[in-house]
Coordinates of N, CA and C in Angstrom, one line a residue:
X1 N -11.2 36.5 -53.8 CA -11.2 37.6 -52.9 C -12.6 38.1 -52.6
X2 N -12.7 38.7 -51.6 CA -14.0 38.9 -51.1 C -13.9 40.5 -50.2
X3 N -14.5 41.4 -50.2 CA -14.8 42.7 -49.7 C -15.5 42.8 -48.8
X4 N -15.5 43.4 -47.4 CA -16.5 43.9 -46.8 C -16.5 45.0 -45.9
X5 N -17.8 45.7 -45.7 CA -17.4 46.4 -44.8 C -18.5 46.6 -43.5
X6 N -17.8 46.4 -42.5 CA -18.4 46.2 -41.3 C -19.0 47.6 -40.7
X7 N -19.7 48.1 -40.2 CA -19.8 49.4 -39.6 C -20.9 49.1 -38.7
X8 N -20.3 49.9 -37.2 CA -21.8 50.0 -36.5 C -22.3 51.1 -36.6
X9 N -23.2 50.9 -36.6 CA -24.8 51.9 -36.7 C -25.8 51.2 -38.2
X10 N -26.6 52.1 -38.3 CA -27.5 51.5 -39.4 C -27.7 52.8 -40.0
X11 N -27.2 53.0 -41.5 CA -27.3 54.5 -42.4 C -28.8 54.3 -43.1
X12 N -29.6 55.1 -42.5 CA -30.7 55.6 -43.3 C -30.8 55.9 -44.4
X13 N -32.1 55.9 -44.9 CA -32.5 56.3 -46.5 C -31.5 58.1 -46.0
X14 N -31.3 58.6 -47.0 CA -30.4 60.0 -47.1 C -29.6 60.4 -47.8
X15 N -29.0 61.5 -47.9 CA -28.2 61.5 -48.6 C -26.6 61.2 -48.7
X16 N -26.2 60.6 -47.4 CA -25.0 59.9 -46.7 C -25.3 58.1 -47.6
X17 N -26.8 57.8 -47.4 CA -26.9 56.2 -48.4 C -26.9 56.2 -49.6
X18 N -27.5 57.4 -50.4 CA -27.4 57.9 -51.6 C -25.9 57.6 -52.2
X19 N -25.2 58.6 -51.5 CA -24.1 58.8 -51.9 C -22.7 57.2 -51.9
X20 N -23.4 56.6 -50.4 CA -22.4 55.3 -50.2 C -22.9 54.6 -51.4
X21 N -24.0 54.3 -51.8 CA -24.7 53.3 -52.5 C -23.9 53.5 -54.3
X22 N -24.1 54.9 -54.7 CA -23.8 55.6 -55.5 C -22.2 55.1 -56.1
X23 N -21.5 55.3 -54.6 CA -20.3 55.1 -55.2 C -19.8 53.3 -55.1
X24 N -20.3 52.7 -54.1 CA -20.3 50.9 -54.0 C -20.9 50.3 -55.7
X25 N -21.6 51.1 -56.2 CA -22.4 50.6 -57.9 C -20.9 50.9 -58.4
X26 N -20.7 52.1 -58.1 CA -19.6 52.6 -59.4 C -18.6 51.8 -59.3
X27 N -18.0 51.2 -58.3 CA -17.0 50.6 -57.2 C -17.3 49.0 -58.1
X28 N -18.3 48.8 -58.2 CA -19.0 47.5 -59.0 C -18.7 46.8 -59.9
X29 N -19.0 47.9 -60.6 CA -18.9 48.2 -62.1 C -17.6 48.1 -62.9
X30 N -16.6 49.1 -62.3 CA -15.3 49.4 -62.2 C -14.7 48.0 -61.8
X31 N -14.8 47.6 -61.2 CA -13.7 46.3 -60.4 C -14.2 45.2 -61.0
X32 N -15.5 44.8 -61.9 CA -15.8 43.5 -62.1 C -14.6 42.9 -63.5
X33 N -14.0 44.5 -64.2 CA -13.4 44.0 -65.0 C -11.9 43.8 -64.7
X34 N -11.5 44.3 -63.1 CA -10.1 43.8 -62.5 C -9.6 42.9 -61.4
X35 N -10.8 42.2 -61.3 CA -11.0 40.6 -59.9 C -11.5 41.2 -58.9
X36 N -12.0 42.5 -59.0 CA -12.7 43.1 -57.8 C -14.2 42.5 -57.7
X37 N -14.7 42.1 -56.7 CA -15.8 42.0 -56.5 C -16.5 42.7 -55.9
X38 N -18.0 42.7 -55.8 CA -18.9 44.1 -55.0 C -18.4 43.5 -53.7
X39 N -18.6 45.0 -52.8 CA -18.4 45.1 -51.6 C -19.6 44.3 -50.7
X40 N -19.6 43.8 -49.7 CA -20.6 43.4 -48.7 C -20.9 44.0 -47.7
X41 N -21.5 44.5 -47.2 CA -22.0 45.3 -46.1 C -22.6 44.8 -44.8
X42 N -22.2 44.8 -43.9 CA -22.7 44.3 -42.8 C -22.8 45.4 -42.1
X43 N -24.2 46.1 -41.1 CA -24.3 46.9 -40.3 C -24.3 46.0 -38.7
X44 N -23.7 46.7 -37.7 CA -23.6 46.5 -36.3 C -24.5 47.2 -35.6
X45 N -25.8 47.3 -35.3 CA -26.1 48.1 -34.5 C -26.8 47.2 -32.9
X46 N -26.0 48.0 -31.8 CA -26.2 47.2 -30.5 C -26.0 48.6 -29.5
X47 N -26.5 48.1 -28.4 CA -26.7 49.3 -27.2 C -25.7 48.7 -26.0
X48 N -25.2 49.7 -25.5 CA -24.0 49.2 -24.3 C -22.8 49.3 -24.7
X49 N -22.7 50.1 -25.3 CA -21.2 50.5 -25.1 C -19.7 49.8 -26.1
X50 N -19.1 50.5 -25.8 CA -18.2 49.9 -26.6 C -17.5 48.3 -26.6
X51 N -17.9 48.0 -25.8 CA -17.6 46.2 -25.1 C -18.7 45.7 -25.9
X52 N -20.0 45.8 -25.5 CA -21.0 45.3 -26.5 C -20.6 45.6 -27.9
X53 N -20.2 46.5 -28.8 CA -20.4 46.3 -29.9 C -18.7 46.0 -30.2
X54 N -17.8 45.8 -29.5 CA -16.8 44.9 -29.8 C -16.9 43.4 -30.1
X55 N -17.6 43.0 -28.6 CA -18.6 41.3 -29.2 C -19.0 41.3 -30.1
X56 N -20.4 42.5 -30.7 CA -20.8 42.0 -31.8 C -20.7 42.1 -33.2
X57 N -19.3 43.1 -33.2 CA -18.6 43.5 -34.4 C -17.5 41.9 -34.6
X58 N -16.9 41.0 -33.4 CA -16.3 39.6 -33.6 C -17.2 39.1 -34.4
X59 N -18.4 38.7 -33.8 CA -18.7 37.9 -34.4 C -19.6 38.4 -36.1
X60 N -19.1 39.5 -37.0 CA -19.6 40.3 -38.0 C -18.3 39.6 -38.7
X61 N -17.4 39.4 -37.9 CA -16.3 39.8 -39.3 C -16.3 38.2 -39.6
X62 N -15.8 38.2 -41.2 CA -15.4 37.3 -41.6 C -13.8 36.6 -40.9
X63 N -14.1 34.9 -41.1 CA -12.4 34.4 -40.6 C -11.5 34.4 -41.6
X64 N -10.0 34.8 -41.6 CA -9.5 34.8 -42.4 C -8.9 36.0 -43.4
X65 N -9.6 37.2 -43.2 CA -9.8 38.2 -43.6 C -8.7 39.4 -42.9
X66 N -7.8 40.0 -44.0 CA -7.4 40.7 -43.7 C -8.2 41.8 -43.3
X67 N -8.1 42.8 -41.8 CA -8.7 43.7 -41.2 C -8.3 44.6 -40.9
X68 N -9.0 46.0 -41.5 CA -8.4 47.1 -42.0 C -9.5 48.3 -41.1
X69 N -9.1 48.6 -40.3 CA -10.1 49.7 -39.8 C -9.4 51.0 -39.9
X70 N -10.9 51.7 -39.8 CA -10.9 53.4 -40.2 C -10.6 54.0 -38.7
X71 N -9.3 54.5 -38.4 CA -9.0 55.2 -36.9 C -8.7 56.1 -37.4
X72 N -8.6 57.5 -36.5 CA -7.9 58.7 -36.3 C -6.4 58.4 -36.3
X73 N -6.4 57.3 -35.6 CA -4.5 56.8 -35.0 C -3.9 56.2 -36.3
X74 N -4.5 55.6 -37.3 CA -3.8 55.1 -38.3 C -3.2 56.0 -39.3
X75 N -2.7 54.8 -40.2 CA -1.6 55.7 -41.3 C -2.4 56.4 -42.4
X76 N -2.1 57.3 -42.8 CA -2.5 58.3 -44.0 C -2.6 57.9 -45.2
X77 N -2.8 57.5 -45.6 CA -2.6 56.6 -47.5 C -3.0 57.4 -48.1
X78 N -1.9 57.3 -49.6 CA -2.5 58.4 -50.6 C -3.4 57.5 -51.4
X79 N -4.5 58.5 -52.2 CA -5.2 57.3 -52.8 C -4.4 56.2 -53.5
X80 N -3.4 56.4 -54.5 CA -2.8 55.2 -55.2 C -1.8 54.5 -54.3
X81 N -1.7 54.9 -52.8 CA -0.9 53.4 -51.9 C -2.1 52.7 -51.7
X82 N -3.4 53.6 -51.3 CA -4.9 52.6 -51.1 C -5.0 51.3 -52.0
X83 N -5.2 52.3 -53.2 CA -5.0 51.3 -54.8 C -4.5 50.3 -54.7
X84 N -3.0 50.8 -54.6 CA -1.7 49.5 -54.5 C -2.2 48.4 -53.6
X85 N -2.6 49.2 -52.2 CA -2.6 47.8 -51.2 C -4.1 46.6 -51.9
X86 N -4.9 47.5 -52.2 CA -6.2 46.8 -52.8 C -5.6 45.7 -53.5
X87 N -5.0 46.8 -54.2 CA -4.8 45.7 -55.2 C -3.8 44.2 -55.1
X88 N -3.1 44.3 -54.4 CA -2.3 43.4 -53.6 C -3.1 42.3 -52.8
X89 N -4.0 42.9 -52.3 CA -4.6 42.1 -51.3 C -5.6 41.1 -52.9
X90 N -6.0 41.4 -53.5 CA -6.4 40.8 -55.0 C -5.7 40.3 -55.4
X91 N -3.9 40.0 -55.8 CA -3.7 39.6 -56.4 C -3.2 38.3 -55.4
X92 N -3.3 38.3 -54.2 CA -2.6 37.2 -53.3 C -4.2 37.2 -52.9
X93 N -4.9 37.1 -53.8 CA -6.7 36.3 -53.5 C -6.6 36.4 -51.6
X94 N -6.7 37.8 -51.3 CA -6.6 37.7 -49.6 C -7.9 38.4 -49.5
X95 N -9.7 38.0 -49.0 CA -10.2 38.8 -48.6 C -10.3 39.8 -47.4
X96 N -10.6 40.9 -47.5 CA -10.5 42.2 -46.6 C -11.6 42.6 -46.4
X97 N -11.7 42.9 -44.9 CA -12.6 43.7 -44.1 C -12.3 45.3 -43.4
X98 N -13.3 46.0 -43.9 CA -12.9 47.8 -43.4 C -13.5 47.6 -42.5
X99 N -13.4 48.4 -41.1 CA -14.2 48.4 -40.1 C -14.2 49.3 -39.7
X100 N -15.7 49.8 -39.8 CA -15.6 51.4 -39.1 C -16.1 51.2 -38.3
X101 N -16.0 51.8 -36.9 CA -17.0 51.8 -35.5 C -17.4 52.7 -35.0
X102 N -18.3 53.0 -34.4 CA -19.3 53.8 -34.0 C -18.7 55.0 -33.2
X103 N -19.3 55.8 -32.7 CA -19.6 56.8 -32.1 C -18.1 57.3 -31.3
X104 N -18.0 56.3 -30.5 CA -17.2 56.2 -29.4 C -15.8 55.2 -30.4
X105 N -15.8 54.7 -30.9 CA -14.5 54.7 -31.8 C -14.4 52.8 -31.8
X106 N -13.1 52.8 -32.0 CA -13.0 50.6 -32.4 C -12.3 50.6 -31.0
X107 N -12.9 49.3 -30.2 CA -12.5 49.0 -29.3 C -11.0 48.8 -29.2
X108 N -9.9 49.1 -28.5 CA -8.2 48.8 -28.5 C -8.1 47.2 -28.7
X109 N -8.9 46.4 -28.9 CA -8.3 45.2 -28.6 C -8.7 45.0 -30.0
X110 N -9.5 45.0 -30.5 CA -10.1 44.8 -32.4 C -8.6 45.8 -32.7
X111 N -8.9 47.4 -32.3 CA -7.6 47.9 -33.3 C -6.1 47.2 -33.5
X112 N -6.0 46.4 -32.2 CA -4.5 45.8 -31.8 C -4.7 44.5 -33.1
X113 N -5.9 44.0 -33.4 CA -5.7 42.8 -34.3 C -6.2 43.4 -35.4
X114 N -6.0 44.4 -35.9 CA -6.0 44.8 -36.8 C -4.8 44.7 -37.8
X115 N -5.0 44.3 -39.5 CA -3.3 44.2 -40.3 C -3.3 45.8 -40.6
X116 N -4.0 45.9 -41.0 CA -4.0 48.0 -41.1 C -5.1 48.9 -40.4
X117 N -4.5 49.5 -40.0 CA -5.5 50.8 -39.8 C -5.1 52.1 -40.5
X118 N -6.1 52.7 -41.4 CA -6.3 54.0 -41.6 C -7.0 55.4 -41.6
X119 N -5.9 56.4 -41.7 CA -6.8 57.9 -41.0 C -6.8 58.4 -42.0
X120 N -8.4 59.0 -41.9 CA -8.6 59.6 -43.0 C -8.5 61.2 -43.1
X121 N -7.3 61.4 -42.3 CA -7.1 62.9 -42.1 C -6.9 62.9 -40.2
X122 N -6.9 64.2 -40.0 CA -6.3 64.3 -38.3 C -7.2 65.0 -38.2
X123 N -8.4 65.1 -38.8 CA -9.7 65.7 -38.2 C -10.7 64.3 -38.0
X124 N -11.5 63.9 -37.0 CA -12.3 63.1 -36.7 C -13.8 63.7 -37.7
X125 N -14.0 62.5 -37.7 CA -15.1 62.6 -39.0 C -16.5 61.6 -38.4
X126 N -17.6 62.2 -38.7 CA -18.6 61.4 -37.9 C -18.7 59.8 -38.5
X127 N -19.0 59.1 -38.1 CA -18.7 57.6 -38.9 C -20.0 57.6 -39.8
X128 N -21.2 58.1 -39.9 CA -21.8 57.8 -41.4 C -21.2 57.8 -42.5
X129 N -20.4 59.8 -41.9 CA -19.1 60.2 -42.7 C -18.3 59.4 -43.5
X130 N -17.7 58.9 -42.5 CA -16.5 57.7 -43.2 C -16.6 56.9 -44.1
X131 N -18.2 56.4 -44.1 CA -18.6 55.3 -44.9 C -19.0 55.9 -46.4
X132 N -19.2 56.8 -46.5 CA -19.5 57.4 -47.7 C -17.7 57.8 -48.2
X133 N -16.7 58.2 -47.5 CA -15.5 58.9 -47.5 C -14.6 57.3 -48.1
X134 N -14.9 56.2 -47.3 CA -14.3 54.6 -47.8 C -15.0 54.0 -49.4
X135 N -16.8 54.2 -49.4 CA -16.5 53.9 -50.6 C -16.2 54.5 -51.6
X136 N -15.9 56.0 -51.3 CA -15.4 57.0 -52.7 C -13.9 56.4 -53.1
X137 N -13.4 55.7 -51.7 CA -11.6 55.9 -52.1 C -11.8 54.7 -52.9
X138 N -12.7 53.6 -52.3 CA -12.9 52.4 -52.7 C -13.1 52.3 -54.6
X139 N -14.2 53.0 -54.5 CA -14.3 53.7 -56.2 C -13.2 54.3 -57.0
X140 N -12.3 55.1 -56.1 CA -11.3 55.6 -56.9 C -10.1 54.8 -56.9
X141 N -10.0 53.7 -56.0 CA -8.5 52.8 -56.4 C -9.0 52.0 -57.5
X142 N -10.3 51.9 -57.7 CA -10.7 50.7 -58.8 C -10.4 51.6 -59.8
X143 N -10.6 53.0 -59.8 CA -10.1 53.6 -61.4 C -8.7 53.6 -61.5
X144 N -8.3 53.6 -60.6 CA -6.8 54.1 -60.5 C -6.2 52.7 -60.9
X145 N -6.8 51.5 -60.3 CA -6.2 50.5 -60.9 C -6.6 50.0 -62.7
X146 N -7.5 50.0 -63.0 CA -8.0 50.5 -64.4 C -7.5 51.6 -65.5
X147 N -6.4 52.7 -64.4 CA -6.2 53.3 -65.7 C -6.8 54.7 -66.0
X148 N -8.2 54.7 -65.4 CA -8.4 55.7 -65.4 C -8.8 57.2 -65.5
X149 N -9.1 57.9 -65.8 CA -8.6 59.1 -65.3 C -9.3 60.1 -64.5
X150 N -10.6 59.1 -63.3 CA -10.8 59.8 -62.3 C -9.8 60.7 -61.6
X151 N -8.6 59.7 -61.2 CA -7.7 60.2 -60.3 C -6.6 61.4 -60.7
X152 N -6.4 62.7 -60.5 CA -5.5 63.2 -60.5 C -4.7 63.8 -60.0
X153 N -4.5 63.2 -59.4 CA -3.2 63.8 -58.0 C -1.5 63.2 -58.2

Protein backbone atom coordinates (compact mmCIF):
# COMPACT_ATOMS: atom_id res chain seq x y z
CA UNK A 1 0.00 0.00 0.00
CA UNK A 2 1.09 3.28 -0.77
CA UNK A 3 -0.38 7.00 0.46
CA UNK A 4 -0.55 10.12 -1.22
CA UNK A 5 -1.57 13.36 -1.26
CA UNK A 6 -1.93 15.43 -4.20
CA UNK A 7 -2.78 19.24 -3.59
CA UNK A 8 -2.49 22.28 -5.80
CA UNK A 9 -0.68 25.11 -4.61
CA UNK A 10 2.63 25.02 -2.79
CA UNK A 11 2.38 25.43 1.41
CA UNK A 12 5.03 27.65 2.73
CA UNK A 13 7.37 27.49 5.57
CA UNK A 14 4.30 28.53 8.42
CA UNK A 15 2.45 27.54 10.62
CA UNK A 16 -0.24 25.67 8.26
CA UNK A 17 3.48 23.33 7.24
CA UNK A 18 4.40 23.26 10.78
CA UNK A 19 1.40 21.87 11.70
CA UNK A 20 0.81 19.39 8.23
CA UNK A 21 4.42 18.19 8.79
CA UNK A 22 3.76 17.72 12.60
CA UNK A 23 0.95 15.62 12.15
CA UNK A 24 2.29 13.41 8.60
CA UNK A 25 5.58 12.48 11.46
CA UNK A 26 3.04 11.48 14.00
CA UNK A 27 0.92 9.79 11.13
CA UNK A 28 4.50 7.89 10.57
CA UNK A 29 5.25 6.80 13.39
CA UNK A 30 1.86 5.57 14.35
CA UNK A 31 1.15 3.52 11.14
CA UNK A 32 4.75 1.96 10.70
CA UNK A 33 3.58 -0.43 13.32
CA UNK A 34 -0.03 -1.24 11.37
CA UNK A 35 1.12 -1.63 7.36
CA UNK A 36 0.72 2.15 7.13
CA UNK A 37 3.26 3.75 5.31
CA UNK A 38 4.41 7.59 5.27
CA UNK A 39 2.25 9.66 3.25
CA UNK A 40 3.77 11.23 -0.15
CA UNK A 41 3.20 14.52 -1.09
CA UNK A 42 2.95 15.82 -4.32
CA UNK A 43 2.31 19.71 -4.79
CA UNK A 44 0.41 21.01 -8.18
CA UNK A 45 1.17 24.42 -8.67
CA UNK A 46 0.12 25.76 -12.42
CA UNK A 47 -1.54 29.13 -13.71
CA UNK A 48 -4.81 28.91 -15.99
CA UNK A 49 -7.38 27.90 -14.44
CA UNK A 50 -9.06 25.05 -13.48
CA UNK A 51 -8.51 23.02 -16.99
CA UNK A 52 -4.87 23.58 -16.46
CA UNK A 53 -4.53 22.23 -13.17
CA UNK A 54 -6.94 19.30 -13.97
CA UNK A 55 -4.19 18.29 -16.77
CA UNK A 56 -1.65 18.65 -14.35
CA UNK A 57 -3.19 17.17 -11.28
CA UNK A 58 -3.71 13.72 -14.21
CA UNK A 59 -0.75 13.46 -14.67
CA UNK A 60 0.31 13.83 -10.45
CA UNK A 61 -1.70 10.94 -9.62
CA UNK A 62 -0.53 7.68 -9.27
CA UNK A 63 -2.16 4.52 -11.73
CA UNK A 64 -4.08 2.33 -9.93
CA UNK A 65 -4.82 4.12 -6.94
CA UNK A 66 -7.81 4.48 -5.23
CA UNK A 67 -8.93 8.45 -5.49
CA UNK A 68 -10.38 10.11 -2.76
CA UNK A 69 -10.83 13.89 -2.90
CA UNK A 70 -11.60 16.55 -0.35
CA UNK A 71 -15.16 18.41 -1.81
CA UNK A 72 -17.79 20.39 -0.01
CA UNK A 73 -20.18 17.87 -2.15
CA UNK A 74 -18.86 14.77 -0.59
CA UNK A 75 -19.89 12.43 2.30
CA UNK A 76 -19.24 13.31 5.95
CA UNK A 77 -17.17 10.51 7.66
CA UNK A 78 -16.81 10.14 11.24
CA UNK A 79 -13.33 9.78 12.20
CA UNK A 80 -13.54 5.87 12.88
CA UNK A 81 -15.57 5.30 9.27
CA UNK A 82 -12.19 7.32 7.99
CA UNK A 83 -10.22 4.78 10.13
CA UNK A 84 -12.33 1.87 8.89
CA UNK A 85 -12.06 2.84 5.14
CA UNK A 86 -8.02 3.39 5.73
CA UNK A 87 -7.84 0.70 6.92
CA UNK A 88 -9.55 -1.44 4.35
CA UNK A 89 -7.96 0.07 1.72
CA UNK A 90 -4.55 -1.57 3.80
CA UNK A 91 -5.81 -4.59 4.20
CA UNK A 92 -6.79 -5.23 0.35
CA UNK A 93 -2.95 -3.68 -0.17
CA UNK A 94 -5.02 -0.89 -2.40
CA UNK A 95 -2.89 2.36 -2.61
CA UNK A 96 -4.82 5.78 -2.22
CA UNK A 97 -4.63 9.13 -3.28
CA UNK A 98 -6.38 12.46 -1.33
CA UNK A 99 -6.77 15.21 -3.58
CA UNK A 100 -7.28 18.44 -2.62
CA UNK A 101 -7.53 21.24 -5.27
CA UNK A 102 -7.07 24.62 -5.30
CA UNK A 103 -8.76 27.71 -4.96
CA UNK A 104 -11.48 27.32 -7.42
CA UNK A 105 -12.29 23.62 -6.26
CA UNK A 106 -11.51 19.81 -8.30
CA UNK A 107 -12.41 19.96 -11.76
CA UNK A 108 -16.18 17.83 -12.33
CA UNK A 109 -14.50 15.40 -14.44
CA UNK A 110 -11.53 14.26 -11.76
CA UNK A 111 -14.60 14.52 -9.04
CA UNK A 112 -16.79 12.10 -11.43
CA UNK A 113 -13.57 9.59 -11.32
CA UNK A 114 -13.25 9.81 -8.18
CA UNK A 115 -14.01 6.16 -5.61
CA UNK A 116 -14.70 8.72 -2.65
CA UNK A 117 -15.14 12.05 -2.03
CA UNK A 118 -15.19 13.80 1.28
CA UNK A 119 -16.60 16.96 3.14
CA UNK A 120 -15.10 18.15 5.73
CA UNK A 121 -18.02 19.93 7.12
CA UNK A 122 -20.65 22.28 4.98
CA UNK A 123 -18.49 25.18 5.67
CA UNK A 124 -15.87 25.64 2.77
CA UNK A 125 -12.46 25.67 4.22
CA UNK A 126 -9.40 27.43 2.47
CA UNK A 127 -7.34 24.44 0.86
CA UNK A 128 -3.95 25.09 2.94
CA UNK A 129 -6.73 24.52 5.52
CA UNK A 130 -7.68 21.21 4.43
CA UNK A 131 -4.31 19.87 4.29
CA UNK A 132 -3.46 20.43 7.68
CA UNK A 133 -7.38 19.25 8.59
CA UNK A 134 -6.46 15.56 6.25
CA UNK A 135 -3.32 15.01 7.98
CA UNK A 136 -4.78 15.32 11.55
CA UNK A 137 -7.72 12.83 10.50
CA UNK A 138 -4.89 10.89 8.83
CA UNK A 139 -3.08 10.83 12.31
CA UNK A 140 -6.07 10.09 14.19
CA UNK A 141 -7.38 6.97 12.14
CA UNK A 142 -3.83 5.55 12.68
CA UNK A 143 -4.57 5.88 16.54
CA UNK A 144 -7.89 4.83 16.25
CA UNK A 145 -6.70 1.88 14.37
CA UNK A 146 -3.85 1.12 17.04
CA UNK A 147 -6.07 1.33 19.88
CA UNK A 148 -5.36 4.37 21.02
CA UNK A 149 -6.69 6.71 23.04
CA UNK A 150 -6.28 9.95 20.96
CA UNK A 151 -9.72 9.52 19.77
CA UNK A 152 -12.74 10.17 21.88
CA UNK A 153 -15.83 10.51 20.37
Amino acid sequence: MQIHLVAVGRLRKGPERALVDDYLDRFAKTGRGLGLPSVSVTEVEVKGGMAAEAQAIAKALPPGAALVTLDERGRVLTSPDFAAKLGAWRDDARDVTFLIGGADGIDPALRQRADLSISLGAMVWPHMLVRVMLAEQLYRAASILAGAPYHRA
